[in-house]
Short mmCIF file of C-alpha atoms in Angstrom, two decimals:
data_model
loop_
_atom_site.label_atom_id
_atom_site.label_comp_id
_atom_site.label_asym_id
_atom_site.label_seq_id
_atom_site.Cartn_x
_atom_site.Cartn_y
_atom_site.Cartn_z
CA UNK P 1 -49.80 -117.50 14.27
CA UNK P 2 -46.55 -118.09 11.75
CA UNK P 3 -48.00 -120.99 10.14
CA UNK P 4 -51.03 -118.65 9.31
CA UNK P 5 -49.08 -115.76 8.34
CA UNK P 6 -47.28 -117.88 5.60
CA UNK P 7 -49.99 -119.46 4.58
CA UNK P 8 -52.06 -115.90 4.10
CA UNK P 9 -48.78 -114.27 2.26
CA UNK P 10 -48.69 -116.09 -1.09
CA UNK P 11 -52.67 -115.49 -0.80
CA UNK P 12 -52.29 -112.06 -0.98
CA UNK P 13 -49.49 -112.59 -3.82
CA UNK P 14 -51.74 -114.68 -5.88
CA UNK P 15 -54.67 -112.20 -5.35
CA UNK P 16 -52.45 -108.97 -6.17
CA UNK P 17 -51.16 -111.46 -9.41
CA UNK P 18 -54.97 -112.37 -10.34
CA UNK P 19 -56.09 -108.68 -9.90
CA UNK P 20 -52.97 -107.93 -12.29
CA UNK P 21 -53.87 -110.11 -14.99
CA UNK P 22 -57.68 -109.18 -14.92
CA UNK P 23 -56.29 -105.39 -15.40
CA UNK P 24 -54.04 -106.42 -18.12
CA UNK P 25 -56.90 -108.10 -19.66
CA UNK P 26 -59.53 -105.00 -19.62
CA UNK P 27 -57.26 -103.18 -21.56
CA UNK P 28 -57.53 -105.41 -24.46
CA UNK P 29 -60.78 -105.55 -26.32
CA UNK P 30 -62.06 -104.46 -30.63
CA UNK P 31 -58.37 -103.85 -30.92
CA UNK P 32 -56.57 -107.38 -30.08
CA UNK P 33 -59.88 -109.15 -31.79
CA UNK P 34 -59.28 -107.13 -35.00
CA UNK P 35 -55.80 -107.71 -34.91
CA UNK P 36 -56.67 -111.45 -34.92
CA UNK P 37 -59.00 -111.35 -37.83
CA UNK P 38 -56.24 -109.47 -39.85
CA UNK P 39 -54.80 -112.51 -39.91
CA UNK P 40 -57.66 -114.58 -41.93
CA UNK P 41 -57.10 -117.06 -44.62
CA UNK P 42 -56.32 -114.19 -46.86
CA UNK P 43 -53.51 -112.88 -45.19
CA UNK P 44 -52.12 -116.29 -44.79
CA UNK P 45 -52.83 -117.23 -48.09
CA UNK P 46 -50.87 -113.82 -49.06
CA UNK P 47 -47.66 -113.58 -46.44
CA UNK P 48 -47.59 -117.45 -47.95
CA UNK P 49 -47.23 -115.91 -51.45
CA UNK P 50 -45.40 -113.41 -50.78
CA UNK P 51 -42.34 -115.71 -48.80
CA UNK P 52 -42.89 -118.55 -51.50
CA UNK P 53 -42.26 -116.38 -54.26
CA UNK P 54 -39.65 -113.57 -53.07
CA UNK P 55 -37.36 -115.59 -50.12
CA UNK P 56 -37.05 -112.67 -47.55
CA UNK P 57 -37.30 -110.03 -49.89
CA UNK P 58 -40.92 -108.75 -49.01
CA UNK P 59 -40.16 -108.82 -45.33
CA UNK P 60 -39.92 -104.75 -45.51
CA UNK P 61 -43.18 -104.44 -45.94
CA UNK P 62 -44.15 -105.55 -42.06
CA UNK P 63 -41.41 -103.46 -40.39
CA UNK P 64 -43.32 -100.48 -42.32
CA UNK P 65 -47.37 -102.02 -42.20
CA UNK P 66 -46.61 -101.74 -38.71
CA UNK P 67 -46.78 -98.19 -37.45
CA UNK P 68 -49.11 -97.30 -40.58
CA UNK P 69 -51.74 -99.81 -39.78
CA UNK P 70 -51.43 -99.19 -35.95
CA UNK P 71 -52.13 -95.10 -36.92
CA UNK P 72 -55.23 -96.54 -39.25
CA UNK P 73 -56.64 -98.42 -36.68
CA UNK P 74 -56.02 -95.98 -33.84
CA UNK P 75 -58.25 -93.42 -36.03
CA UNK P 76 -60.63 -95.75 -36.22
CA UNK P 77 -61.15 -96.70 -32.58
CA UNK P 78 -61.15 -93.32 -31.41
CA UNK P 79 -63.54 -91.72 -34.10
CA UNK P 80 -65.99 -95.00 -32.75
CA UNK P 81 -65.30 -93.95 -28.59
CA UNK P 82 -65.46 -90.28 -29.43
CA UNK P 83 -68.58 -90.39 -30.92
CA UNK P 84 -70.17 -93.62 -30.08
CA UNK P 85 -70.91 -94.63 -34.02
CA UNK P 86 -69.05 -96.38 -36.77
CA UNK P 87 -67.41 -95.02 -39.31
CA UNK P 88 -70.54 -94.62 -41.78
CA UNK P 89 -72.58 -91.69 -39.84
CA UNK P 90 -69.65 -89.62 -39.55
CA UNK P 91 -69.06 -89.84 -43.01
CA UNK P 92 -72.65 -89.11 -43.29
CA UNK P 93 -72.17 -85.66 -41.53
CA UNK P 94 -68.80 -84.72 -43.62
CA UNK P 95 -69.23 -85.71 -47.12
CA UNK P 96 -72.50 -85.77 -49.68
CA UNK P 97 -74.43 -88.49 -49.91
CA UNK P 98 -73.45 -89.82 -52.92
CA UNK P 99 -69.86 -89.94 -51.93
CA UNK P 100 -70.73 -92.13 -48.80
CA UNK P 101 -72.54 -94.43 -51.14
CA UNK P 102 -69.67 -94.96 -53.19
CA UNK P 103 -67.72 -95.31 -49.82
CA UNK P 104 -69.68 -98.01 -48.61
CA UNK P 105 -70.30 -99.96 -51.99
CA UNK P 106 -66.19 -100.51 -52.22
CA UNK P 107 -66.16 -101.76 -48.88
CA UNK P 108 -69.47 -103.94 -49.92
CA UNK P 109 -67.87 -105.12 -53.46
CA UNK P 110 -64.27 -105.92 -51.06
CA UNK P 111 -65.85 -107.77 -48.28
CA UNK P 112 -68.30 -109.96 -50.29
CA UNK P 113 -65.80 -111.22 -52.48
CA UNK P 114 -62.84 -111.76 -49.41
CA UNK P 115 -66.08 -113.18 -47.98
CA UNK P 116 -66.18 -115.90 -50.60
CA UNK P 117 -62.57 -116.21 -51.07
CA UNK P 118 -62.19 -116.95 -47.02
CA UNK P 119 -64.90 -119.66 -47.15
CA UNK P 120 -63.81 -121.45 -50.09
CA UNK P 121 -59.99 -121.24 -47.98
CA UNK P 122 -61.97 -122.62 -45.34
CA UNK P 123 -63.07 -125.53 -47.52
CA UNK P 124 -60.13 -126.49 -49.00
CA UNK P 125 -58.39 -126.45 -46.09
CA UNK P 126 -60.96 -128.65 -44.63
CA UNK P 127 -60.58 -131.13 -47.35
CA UNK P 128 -56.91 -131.71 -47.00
CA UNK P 129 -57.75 -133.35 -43.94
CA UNK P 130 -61.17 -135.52 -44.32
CA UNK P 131 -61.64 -135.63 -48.16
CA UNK P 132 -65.00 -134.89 -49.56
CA UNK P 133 -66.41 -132.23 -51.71
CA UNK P 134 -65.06 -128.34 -51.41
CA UNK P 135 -68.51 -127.04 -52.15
CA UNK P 136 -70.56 -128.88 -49.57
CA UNK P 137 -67.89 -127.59 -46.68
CA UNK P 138 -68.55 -123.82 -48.45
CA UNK P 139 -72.44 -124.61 -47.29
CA UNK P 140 -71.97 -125.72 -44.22
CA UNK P 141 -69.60 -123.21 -42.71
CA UNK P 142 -71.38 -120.57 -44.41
CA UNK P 143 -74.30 -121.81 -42.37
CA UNK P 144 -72.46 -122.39 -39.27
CA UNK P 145 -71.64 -118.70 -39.59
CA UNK P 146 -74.32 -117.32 -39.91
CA UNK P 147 -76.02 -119.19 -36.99
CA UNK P 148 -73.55 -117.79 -35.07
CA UNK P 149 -74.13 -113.85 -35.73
CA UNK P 150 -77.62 -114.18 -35.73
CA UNK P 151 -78.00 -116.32 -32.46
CA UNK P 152 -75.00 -115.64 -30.72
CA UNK P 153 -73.49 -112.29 -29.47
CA UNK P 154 -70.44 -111.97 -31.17
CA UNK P 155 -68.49 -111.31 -28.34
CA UNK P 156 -69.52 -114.28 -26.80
CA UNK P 157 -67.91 -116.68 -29.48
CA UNK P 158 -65.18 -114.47 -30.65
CA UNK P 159 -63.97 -115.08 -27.30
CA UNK P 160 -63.47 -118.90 -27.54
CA UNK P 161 -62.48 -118.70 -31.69
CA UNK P 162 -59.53 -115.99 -30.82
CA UNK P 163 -57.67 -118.89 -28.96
CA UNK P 164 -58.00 -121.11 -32.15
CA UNK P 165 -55.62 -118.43 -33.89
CA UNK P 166 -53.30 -119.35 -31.46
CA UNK P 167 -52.23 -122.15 -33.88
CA UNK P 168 -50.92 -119.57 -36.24
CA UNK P 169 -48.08 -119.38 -33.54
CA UNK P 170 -47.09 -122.81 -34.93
CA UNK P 171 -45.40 -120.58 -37.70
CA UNK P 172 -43.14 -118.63 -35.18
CA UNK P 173 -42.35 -122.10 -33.97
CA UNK P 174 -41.49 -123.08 -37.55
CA UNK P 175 -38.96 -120.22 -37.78
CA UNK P 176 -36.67 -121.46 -34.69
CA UNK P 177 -36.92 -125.41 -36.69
CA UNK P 178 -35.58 -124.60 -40.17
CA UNK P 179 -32.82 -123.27 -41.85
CA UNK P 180 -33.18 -119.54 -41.57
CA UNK P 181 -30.37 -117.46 -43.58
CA UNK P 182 -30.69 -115.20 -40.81
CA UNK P 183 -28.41 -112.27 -43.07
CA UNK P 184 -31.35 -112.50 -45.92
CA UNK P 185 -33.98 -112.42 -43.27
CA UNK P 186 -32.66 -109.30 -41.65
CA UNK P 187 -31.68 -107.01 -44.95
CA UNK P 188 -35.02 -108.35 -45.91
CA UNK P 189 -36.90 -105.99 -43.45
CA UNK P 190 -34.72 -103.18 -44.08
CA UNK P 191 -34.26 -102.97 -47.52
CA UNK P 192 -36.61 -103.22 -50.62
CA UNK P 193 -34.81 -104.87 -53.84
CA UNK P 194 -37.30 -105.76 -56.30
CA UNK P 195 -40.01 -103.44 -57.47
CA UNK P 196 -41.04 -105.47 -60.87
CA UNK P 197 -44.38 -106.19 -61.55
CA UNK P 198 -45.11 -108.95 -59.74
CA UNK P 199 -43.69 -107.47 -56.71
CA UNK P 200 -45.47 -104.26 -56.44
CA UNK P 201 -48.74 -106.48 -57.19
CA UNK P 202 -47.65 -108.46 -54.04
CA UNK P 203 -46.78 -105.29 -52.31
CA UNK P 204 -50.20 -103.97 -52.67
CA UNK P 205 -51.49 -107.74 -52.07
CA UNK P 206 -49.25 -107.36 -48.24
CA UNK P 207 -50.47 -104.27 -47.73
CA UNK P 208 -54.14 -104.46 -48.52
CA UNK P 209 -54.66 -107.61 -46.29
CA UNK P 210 -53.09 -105.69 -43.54
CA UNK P 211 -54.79 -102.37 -43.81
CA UNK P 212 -57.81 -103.79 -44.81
CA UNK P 213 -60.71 -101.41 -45.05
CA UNK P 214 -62.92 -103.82 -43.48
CA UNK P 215 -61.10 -104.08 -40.30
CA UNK P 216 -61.39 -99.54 -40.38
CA UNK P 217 -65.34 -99.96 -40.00
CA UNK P 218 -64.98 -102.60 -37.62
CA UNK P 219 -62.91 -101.70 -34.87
CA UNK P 220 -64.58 -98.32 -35.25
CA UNK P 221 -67.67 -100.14 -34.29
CA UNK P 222 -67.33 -102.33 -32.02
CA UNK P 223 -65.77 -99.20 -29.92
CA UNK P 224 -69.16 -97.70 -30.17
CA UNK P 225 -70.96 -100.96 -29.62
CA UNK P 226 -69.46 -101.24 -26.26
CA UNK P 227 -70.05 -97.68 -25.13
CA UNK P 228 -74.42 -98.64 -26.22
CA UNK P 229 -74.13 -101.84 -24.54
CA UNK P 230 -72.03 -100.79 -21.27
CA UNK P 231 -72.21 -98.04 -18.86
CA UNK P 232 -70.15 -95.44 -20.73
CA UNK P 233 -70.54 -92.45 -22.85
CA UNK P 234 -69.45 -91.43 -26.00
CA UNK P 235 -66.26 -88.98 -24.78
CA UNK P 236 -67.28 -86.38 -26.38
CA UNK P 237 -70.45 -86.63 -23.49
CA UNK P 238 -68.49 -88.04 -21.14
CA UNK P 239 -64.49 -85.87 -21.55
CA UNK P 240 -63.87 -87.18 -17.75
CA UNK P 241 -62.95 -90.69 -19.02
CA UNK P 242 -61.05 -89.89 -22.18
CA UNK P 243 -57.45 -90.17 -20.21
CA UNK P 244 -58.49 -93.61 -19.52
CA UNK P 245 -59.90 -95.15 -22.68
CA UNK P 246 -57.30 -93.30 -24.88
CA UNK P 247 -54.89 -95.36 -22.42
CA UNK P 248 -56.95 -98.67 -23.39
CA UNK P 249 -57.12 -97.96 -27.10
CA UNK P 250 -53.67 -97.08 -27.46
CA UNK P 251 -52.48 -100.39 -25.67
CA UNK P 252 -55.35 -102.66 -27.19
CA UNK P 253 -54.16 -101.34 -30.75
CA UNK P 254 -50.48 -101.74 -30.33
CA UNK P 255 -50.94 -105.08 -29.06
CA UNK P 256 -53.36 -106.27 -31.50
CA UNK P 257 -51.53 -104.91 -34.66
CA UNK P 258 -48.11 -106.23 -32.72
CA UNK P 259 -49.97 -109.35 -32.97
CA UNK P 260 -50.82 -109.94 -36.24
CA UNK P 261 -47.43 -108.43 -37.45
CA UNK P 262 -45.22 -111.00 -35.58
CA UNK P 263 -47.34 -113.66 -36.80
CA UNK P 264 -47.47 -112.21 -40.41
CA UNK P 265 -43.88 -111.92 -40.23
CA UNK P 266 -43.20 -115.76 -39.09
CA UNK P 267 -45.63 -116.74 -42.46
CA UNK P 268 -43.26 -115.11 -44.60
CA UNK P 269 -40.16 -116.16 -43.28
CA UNK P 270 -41.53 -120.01 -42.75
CA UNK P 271 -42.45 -120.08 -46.23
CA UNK P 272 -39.10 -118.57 -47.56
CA UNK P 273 -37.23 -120.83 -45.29
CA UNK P 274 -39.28 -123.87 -46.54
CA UNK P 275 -41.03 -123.45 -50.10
CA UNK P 276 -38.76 -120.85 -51.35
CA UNK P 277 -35.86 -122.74 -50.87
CA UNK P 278 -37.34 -125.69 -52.24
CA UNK P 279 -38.19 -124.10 -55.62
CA UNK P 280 -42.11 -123.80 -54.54
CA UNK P 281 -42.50 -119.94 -55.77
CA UNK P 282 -46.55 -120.20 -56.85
CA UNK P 283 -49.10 -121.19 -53.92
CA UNK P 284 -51.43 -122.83 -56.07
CA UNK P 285 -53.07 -124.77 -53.34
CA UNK P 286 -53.86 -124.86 -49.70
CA UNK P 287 -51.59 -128.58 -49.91
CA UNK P 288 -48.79 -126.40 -50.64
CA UNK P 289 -49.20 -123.58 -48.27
CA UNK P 290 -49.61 -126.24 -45.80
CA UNK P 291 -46.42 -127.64 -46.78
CA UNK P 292 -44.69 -124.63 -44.75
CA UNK P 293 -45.77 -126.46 -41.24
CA UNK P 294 -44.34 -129.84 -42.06
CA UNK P 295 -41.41 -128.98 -39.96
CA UNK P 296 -43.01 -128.55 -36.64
CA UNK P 297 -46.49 -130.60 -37.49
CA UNK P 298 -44.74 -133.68 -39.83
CA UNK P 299 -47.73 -135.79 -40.70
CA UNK P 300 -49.97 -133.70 -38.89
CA UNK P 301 -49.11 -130.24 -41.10
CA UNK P 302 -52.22 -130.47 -42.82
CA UNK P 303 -54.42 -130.51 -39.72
CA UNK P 304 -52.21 -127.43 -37.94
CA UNK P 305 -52.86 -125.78 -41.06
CA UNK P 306 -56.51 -126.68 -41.21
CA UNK P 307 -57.03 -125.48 -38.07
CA UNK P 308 -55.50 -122.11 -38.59
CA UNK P 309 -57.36 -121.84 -41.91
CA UNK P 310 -60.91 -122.41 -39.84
CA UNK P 311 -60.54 -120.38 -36.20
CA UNK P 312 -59.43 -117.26 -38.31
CA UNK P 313 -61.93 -118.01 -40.78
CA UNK P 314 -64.75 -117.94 -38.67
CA UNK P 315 -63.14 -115.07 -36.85
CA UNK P 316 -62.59 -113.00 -39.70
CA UNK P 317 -65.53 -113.98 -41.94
CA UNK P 318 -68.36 -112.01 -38.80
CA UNK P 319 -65.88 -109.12 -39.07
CA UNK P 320 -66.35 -108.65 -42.73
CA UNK P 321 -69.85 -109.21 -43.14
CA UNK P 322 -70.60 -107.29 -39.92
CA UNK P 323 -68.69 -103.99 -40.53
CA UNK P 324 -70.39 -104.05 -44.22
CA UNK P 325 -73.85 -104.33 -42.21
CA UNK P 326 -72.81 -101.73 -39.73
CA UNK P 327 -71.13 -99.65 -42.44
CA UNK P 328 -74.61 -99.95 -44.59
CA UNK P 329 -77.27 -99.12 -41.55
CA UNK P 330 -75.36 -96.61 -40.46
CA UNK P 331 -75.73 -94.60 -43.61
CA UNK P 332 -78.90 -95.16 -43.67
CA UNK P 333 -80.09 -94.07 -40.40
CA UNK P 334 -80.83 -98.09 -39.55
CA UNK P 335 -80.05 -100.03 -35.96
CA UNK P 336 -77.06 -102.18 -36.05
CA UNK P 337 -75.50 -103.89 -33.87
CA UNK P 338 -74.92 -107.96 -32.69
CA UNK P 339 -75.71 -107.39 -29.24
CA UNK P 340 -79.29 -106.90 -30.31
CA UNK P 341 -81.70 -110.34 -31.11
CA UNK P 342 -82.48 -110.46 -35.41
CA UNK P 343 -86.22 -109.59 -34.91
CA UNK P 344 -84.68 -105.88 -33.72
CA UNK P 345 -82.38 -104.98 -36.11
CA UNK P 346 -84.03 -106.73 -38.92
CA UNK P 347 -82.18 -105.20 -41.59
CA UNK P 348 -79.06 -105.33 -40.82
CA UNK P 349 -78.73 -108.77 -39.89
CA UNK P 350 -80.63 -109.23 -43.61
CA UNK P 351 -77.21 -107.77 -44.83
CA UNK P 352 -75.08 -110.02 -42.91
CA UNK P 353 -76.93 -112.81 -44.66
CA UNK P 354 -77.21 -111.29 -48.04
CA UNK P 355 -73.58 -110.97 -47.70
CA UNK P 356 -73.07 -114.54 -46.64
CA UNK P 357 -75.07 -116.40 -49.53
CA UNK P 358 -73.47 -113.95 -52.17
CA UNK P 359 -69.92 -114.76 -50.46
CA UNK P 360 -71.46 -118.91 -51.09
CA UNK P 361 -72.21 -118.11 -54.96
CA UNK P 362 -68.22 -116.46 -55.45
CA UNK P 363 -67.26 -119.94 -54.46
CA UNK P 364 -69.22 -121.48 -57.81
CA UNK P 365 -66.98 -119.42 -60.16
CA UNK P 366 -64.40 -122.37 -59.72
CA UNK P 367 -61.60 -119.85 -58.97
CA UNK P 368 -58.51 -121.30 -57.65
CA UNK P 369 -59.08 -120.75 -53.51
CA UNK P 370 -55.18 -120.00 -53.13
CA UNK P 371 -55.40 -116.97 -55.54
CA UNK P 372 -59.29 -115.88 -54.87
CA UNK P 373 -57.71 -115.18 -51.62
CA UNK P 374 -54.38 -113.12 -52.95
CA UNK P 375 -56.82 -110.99 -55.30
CA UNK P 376 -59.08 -110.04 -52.19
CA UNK P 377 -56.24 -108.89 -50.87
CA UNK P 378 -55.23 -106.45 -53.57
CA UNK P 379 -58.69 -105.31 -54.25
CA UNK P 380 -58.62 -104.30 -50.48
CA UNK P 381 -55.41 -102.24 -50.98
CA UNK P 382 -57.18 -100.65 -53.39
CA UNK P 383 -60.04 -99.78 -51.82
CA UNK P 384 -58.62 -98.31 -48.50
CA UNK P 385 -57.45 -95.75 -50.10
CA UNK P 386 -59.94 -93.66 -50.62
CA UNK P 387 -61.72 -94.76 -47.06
CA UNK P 388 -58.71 -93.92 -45.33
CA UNK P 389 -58.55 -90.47 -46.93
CA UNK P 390 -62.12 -90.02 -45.61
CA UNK P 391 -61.35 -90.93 -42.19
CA UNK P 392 -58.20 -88.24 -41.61
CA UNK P 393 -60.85 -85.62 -42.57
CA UNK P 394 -63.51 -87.12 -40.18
CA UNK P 395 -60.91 -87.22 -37.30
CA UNK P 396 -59.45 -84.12 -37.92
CA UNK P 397 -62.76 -82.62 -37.68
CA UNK P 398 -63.84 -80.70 -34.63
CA UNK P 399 -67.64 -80.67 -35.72
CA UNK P 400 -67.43 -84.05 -35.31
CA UNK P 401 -64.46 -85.18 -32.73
CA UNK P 402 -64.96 -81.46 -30.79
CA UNK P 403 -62.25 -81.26 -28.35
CA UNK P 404 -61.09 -84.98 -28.94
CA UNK P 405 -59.65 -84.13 -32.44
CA UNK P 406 -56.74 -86.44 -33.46
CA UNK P 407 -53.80 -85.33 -32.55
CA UNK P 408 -51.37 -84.42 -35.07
CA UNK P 409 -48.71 -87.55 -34.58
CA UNK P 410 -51.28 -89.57 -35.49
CA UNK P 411 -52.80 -88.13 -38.08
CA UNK P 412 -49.57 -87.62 -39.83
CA UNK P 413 -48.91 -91.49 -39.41
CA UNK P 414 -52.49 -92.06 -40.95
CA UNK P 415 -51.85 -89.63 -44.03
CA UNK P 416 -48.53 -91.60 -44.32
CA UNK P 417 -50.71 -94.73 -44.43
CA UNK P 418 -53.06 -93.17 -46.95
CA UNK P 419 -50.11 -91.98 -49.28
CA UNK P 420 -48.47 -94.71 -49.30
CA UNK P 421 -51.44 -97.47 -50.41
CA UNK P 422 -52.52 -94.81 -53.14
CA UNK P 423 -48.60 -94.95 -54.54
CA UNK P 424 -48.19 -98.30 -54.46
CA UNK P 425 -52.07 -99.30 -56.08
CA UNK P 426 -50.96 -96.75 -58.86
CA UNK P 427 -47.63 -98.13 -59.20
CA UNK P 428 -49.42 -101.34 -59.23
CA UNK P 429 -52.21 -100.66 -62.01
CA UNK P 430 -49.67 -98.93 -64.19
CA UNK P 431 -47.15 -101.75 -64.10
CA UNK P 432 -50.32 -103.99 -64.80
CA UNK P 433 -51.37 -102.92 -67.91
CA UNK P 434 -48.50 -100.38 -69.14
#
């Protein structure tokens, strides 16, 4: 009887433990995922930039990304469970016509060319490691890509890429290997100290690839993705359940945006601690951003890098042709949605492709991948800003969120996010070409 009542105990532990873990893990879903793709080759390519060129001196821009872009994304996910659609019909229902066209047609113009930049990234990240021709690797994980959405429900494979961004970690290992001036690092997140004109370009470069107008319409989405594909209701329908999936949101978001922040954070401080130093202040190639890993990955930097380059690549690259299809069928009344098989949403999984091949012919301009990426990055801190302006007044709407509207915490952390991309684009364009 003893021998089977300690035998049966750490059974029941190891149940209660499993059961745990399984509840930690529901409460993570669009938010954690999108937190993942914010970290894509263009915000490596960028946090690499940004600690090459300014040492410690941009890390102030995390410390205050990170409550702005939780707020963003928060308004996002809850204007998608609220009403079970995207971003796009909403819009539809507040503004005219021709306002949502413009709406969608910046976050079109953005994710096409990030869509190139991220594939020629991909490529040249590639070729560090086996050689051959930049182009050909373009092609060929273009096409792997779009295999993928077409025959594959996203949520299937995002599962298994997510764990290849776990070699971005590789950077937080860097920053316990190196030389960290420690007193740099930490008035670095505290205190801004250089607002010339490079800087604010590479402020609105930090910013944009971390409140990324792209990742608005896709968590936003996929929130009302899984209330069509699952048992739920949009809460407006269904009020009984809001206690619990506000719950889920709120600690899916955190975690996701906590996420990509640490990880964000370790880029720049890697590459201060190791380029910076070194008098490496211009990322002109993916050799050199690499360069940053040699610590922990000696010979095999290149590969570490690669790797990171491709798992968020093809993580990241779905996300921003799929929230431009969702964005665009939305507005237009058309199904959307990668649950569903091509032959039933026809046309938007012909946008996902158009996107794709146009994202293929950016690569043919011969633009330097290192800085293709940077500039997607400021073209999508300049195009949030007016998307982000448009979601406060969706989600402060009660025609639209009726009882659920956002509460007033939040929406003054999302206005905060708003003002401050529009004042640092403007301070941007006017330093540009004053």
């Amino acid at each position: 009887m003893s021998g089977t009542g300690k035998s049966a105990a750490p059974t029941g532990v190891h149940r209660r433990a499993v059961a745990s873990i399984e509840d930690l893990a529901a409460e993570f879903g669009p938010g954690l995922i999108t937190g993942a793709a914010d970290d894509d080759p263009s915000g490596i390519a960028t946090y690499s930039q940004a600690g090459a060129q300014f040492g410690y001196g941009m890390l102030w821009t995390m410390v205050l990304a990170y409550p702005l872009m939780s707020a963003v994304q928060l308004v996002s996910a809850h204007i998608g469970r609220v009403t079970g659609t995207g971003l796009a019909k909403p819009f539809v229902r507040c503004f005219p016509r021709s306002i949502v066209t413009a709406l969608v047609a910046i976050l079109l113009v953005a994710n096409i060319f990030n869509i190139g930049a991220d594939l020629s990234a991909m490529a040249a990240a590639t070729q560090l490691v086996t050689g051959g021709g930049p182009h050909l690797f373009v092609i060929l994980f273009a096409l792997v890509s779009a295999a993928l959405q077409l025959f594959v429900p996203y949520r299937r494979y995002s599962e298994v890429l997510k764990w290849l961004t776990m070699s971005l970690f590789a950077y937080v290992a860097v920053v316990f290997l190196v030389n960290v001036h420690w007193n740099e690092a930490l008035l670095g997140l505290v205190w801004p100290r250089d607002f010339s004109r490079d800087a604010l370009l590479t402020v609105v470069a930090v910013l944009g690839t971390t409140i990324s107008p792209y990742l608005f319409f896709w968590q936003s989405s996929q929130e009302a993705e899984e209330v069509a594909t699952g048992s739920g209701r949009p809460l407006k329908r269904s009020p009984r359940d809001a206690a619990k999936q506000f719950h889920r949101m709120r600690v899916d978001t955190f975690a996701g945006m906590a996420f990509s922040d640490i990880i964000s954070i370790a880029i720049m401080i890697s590459t201060a601690a190791t380029l910076h130093v070194h008098g490496v202040t211009d990322v002109q190639s993916a050799a050199q951003a690499a360069e940053a890993l040699r610590p922990i990955g000696g010979n095999f930097a290149f590969a570490l890098f690669a790797l990171g380059i491709i798992g968020t690549g093809f993580l990241a690259v779905p996300v921003l042709a799929g929230s431009a299809a969702f964005a665009i069928s939305e507005a237009r009344g058309w199904k959307a949605g990668l649950e569903y098989k091509p032959r039933q949403a026809a046309r938007f999984y012909m946008i996902i492709v158009g996107a794709m091949v146009v994202g293929v012919a950016i690569d043919w301009l011969d633009i330097n991948p290192m800085k293709a990426l940077f500039y997607s990055a400021v073209l999508n801190g300049v195009a949030s800003v007016p998307i982000m302006a448009a979601m406060m007044v969706v989600a402060s709407r009660k025609d639209v969120m009726g009882r659920f509207v956002e509460r007033r915490l939040v929406l003054g952390f999302g206005w905060a996010a708003t003002a401050v991309m529009a004042l640092a684009s403007i301070a941007m364009l006017v330093t540009q070409f004053a």
